[in-house]
Short mmCIF file of C-alpha atoms in Angstrom, two decimals:
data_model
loop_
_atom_site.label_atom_id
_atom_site.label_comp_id
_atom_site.label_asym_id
_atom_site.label_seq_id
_atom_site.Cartn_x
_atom_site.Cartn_y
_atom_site.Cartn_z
CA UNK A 1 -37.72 0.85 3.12
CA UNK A 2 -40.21 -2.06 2.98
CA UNK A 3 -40.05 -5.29 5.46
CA UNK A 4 -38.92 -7.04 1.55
CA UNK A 5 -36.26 -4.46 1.05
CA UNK A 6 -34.92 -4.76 5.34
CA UNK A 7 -34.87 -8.41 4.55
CA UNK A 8 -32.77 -8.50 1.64
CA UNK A 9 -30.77 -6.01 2.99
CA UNK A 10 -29.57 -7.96 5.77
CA UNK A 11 -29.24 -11.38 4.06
CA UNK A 12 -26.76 -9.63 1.63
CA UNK A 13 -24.95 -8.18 4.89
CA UNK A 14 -25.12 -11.62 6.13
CA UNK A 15 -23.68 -12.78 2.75
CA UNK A 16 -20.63 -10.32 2.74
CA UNK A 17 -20.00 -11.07 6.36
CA UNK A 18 -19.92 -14.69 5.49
CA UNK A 19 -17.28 -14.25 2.54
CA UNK A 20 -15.13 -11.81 4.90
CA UNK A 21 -15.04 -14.66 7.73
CA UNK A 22 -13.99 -17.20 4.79
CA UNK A 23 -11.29 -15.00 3.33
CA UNK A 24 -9.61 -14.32 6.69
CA UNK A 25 -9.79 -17.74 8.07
CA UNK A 26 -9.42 -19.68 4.87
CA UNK A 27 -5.19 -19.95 3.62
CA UNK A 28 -4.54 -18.12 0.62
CA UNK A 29 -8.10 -17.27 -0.24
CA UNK A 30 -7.94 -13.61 1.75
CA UNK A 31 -4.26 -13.01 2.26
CA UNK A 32 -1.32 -14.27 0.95
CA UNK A 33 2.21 -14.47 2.80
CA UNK A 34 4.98 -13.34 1.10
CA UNK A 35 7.79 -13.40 3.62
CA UNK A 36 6.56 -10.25 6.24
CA UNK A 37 4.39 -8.95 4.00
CA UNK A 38 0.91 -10.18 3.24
CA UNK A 39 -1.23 -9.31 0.07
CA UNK A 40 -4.93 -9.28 0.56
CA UNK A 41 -8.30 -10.06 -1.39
CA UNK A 42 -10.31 -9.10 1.67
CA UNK A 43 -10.33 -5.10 0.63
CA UNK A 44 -12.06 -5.93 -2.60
CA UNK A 45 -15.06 -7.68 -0.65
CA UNK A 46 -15.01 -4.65 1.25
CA UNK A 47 -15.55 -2.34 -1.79
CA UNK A 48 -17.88 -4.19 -3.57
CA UNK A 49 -20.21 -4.41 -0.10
CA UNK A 50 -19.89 -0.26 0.08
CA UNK A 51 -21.06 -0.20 -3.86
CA UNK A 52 -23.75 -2.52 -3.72
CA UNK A 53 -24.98 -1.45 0.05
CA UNK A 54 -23.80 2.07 0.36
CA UNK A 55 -21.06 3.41 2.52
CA UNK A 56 -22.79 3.03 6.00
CA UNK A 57 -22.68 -0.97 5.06
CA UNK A 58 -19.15 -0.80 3.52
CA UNK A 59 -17.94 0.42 6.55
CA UNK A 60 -19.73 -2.30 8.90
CA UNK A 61 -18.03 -5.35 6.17
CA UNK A 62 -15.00 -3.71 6.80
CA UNK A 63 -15.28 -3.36 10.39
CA UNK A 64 -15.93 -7.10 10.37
CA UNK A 65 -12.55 -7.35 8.69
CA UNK A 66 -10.79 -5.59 11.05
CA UNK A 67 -12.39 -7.18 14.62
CA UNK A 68 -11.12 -10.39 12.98
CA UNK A 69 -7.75 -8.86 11.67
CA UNK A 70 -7.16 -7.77 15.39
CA UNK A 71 -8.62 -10.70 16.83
CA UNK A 72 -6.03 -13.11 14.57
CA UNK A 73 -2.66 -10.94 15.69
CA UNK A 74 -3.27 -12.29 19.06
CA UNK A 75 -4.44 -16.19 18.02
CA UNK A 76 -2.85 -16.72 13.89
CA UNK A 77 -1.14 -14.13 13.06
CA UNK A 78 -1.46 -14.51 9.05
CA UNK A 79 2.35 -12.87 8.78
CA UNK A 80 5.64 -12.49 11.46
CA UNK A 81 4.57 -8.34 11.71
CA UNK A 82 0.96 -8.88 12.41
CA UNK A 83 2.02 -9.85 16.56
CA UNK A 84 3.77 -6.65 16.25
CA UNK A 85 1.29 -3.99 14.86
CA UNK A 86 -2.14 -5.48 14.34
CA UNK A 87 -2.87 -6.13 18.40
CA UNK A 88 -3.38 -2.49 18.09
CA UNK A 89 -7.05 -2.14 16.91
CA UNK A 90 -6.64 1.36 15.46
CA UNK A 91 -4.00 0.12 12.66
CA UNK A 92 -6.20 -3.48 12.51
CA UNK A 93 -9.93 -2.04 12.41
CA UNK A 94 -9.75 1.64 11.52
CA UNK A 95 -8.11 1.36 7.78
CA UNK A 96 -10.74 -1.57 6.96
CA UNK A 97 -13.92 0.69 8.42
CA UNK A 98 -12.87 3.17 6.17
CA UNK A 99 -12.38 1.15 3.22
CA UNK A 100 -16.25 1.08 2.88
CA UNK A 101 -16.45 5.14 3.52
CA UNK A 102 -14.23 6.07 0.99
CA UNK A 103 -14.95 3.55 -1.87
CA UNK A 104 -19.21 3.81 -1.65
CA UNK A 105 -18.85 8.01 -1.25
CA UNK A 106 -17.09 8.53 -4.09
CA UNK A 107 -18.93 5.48 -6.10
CA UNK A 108 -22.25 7.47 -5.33
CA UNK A 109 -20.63 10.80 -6.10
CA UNK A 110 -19.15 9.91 -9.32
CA UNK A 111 -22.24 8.17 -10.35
CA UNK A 112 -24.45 11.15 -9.80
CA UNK A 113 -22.19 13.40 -12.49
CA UNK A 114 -20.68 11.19 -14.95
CA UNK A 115 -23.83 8.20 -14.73
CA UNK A 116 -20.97 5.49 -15.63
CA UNK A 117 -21.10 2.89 -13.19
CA UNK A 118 -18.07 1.76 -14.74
CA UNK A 119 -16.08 4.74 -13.63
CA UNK A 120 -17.80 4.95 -10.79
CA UNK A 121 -16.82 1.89 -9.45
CA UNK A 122 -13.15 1.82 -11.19
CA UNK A 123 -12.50 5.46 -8.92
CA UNK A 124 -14.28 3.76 -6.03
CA UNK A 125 -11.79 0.35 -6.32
CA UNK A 126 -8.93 2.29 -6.52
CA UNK A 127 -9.75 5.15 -3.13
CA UNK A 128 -10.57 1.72 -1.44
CA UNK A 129 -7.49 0.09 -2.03
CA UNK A 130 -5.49 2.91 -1.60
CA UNK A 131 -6.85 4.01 1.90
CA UNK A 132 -6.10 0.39 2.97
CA UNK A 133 -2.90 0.56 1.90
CA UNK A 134 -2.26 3.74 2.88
CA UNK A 135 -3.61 4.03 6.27
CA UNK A 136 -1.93 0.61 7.32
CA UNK A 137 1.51 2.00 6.29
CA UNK A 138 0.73 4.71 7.66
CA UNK A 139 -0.03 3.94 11.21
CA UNK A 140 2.51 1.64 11.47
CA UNK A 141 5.01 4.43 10.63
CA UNK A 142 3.56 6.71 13.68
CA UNK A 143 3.35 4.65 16.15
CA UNK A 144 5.76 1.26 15.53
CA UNK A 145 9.20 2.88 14.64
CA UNK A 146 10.90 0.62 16.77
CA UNK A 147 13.69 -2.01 16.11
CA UNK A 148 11.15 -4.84 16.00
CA UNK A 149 9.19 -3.77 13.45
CA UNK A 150 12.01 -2.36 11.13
CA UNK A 151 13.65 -5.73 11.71
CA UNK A 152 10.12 -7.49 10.42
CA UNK A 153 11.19 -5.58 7.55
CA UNK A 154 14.64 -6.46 7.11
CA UNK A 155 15.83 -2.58 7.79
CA UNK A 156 16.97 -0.49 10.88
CA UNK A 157 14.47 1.98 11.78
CA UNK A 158 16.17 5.16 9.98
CA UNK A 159 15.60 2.85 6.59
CA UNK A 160 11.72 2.06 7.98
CA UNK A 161 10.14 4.51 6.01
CA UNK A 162 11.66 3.68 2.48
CA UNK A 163 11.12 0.21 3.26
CA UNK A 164 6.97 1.84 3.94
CA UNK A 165 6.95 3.48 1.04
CA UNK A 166 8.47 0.58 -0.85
CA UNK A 167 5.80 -1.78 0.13
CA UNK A 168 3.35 1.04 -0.91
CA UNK A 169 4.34 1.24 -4.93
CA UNK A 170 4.41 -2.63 -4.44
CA UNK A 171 1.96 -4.61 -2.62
CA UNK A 172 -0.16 -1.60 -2.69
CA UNK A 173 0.11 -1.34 -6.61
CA UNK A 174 -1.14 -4.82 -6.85
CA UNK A 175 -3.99 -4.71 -4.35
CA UNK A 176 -4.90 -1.65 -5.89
CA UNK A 177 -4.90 -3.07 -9.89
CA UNK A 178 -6.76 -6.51 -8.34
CA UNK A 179 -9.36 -3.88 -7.29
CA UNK A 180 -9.69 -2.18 -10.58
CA UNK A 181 -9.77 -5.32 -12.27
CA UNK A 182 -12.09 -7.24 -10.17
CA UNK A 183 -14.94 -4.33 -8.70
CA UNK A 184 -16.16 -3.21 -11.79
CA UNK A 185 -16.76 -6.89 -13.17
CA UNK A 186 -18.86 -8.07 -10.30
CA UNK A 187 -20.43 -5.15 -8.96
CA UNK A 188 -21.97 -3.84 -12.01
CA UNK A 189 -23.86 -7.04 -12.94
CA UNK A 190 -25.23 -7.26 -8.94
CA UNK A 191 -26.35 -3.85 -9.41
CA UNK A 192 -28.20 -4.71 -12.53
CA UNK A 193 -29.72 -7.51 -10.82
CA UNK A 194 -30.63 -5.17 -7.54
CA UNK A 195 -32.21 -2.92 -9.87
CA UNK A 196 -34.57 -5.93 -11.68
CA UNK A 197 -35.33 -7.23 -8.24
CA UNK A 198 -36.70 -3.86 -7.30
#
């Protein structure tokens, strides 16, 4: 990599960084309340860093996500379960690190055999948004069965894993189809432009 190519490298790591830190701190631009729940915009950020900077990069955006996700539970919570769940930095950091792993593998995997970016980064959107999704559900389900939480929910524990999976063919379906929307139609033009500024 030349000193040009480190350089640019890092200003668009900068650049991501900078939009992650805006859509957390910023109301309604990164997540949006709906009574416990919270939808997000952040993920897609995420994805489009680990297409246009590679997984390794993805993975340090969403990190970034996730300090501040953590960091916010204890100061603003951005919903009445984040106190409850998101102090614990393996369900606030982990899911958003792996975001970027499992949206830019399968973006450069997919682009090797099928050489449709378009696919590519449609299959990449969706494994982002559904590893968010999933692994936040997920790990609040193994380690937060407890009254509080289901209450959060408006359930008792025994109904806390409908109420999960609920939440999953809901706000997961629509972070997931704002991902598939919104990846492919900016990250394919930045790539163009990465590729002319080669």
């Amino acid at each position: 990599m030349t000193r040009h190519q480190h350089i640019r490298r890092n200003t668009t790591r900068a650049i991501f960084m900078a939009i992650i830190i805006l859509q957390d701190l910023v109301p309604f631009f990164g997540n949006i309340p709906l009574g416990p729940l919270s939808i997000t915009t952040l993920h897609v950020t995420v994805i489009l860093a680990a297409i246009i900077l590679g997984p390794g990069e993805g993975a340090i955006i969403g990190g970034t996500w996730g300090v501040l996700t953590w960091v916010r539970a204890f100061v603003a919570p951005t919903s009445p379960l984040a106190p409850l769940v998101f102090t614990n930095p393996l369900v606030a950091i982990l899911p958003r690190v792996m975001i970027g792993v499992v949206a830019g593998y399968p973006f450069r995997l997919v682009l090797r055999y099928s050489h449709s970016e378009r696919l590519a980064a449609i299959l990449a959107a969706a494994a982002g948004a559904l590893t968010n999704t999933g692994l936040v559900l997920g790990l609040i389900y193994l380690f937060y069965r407890t009254p509080a939480v289901a209450q959060a929910y408006g359930v008792d524990v025994s109904h806390l894993l409908p109420a999960l999976l609920a939440i999953m063919a809901t706000n997961g379906l629509a972070e997931l189809v704002l991902a598939v929307i919104v990846v492919p139609l900016v990250a394919i033009p930045v790539l163009e432009v990465r590729r002319r500024l080669v």
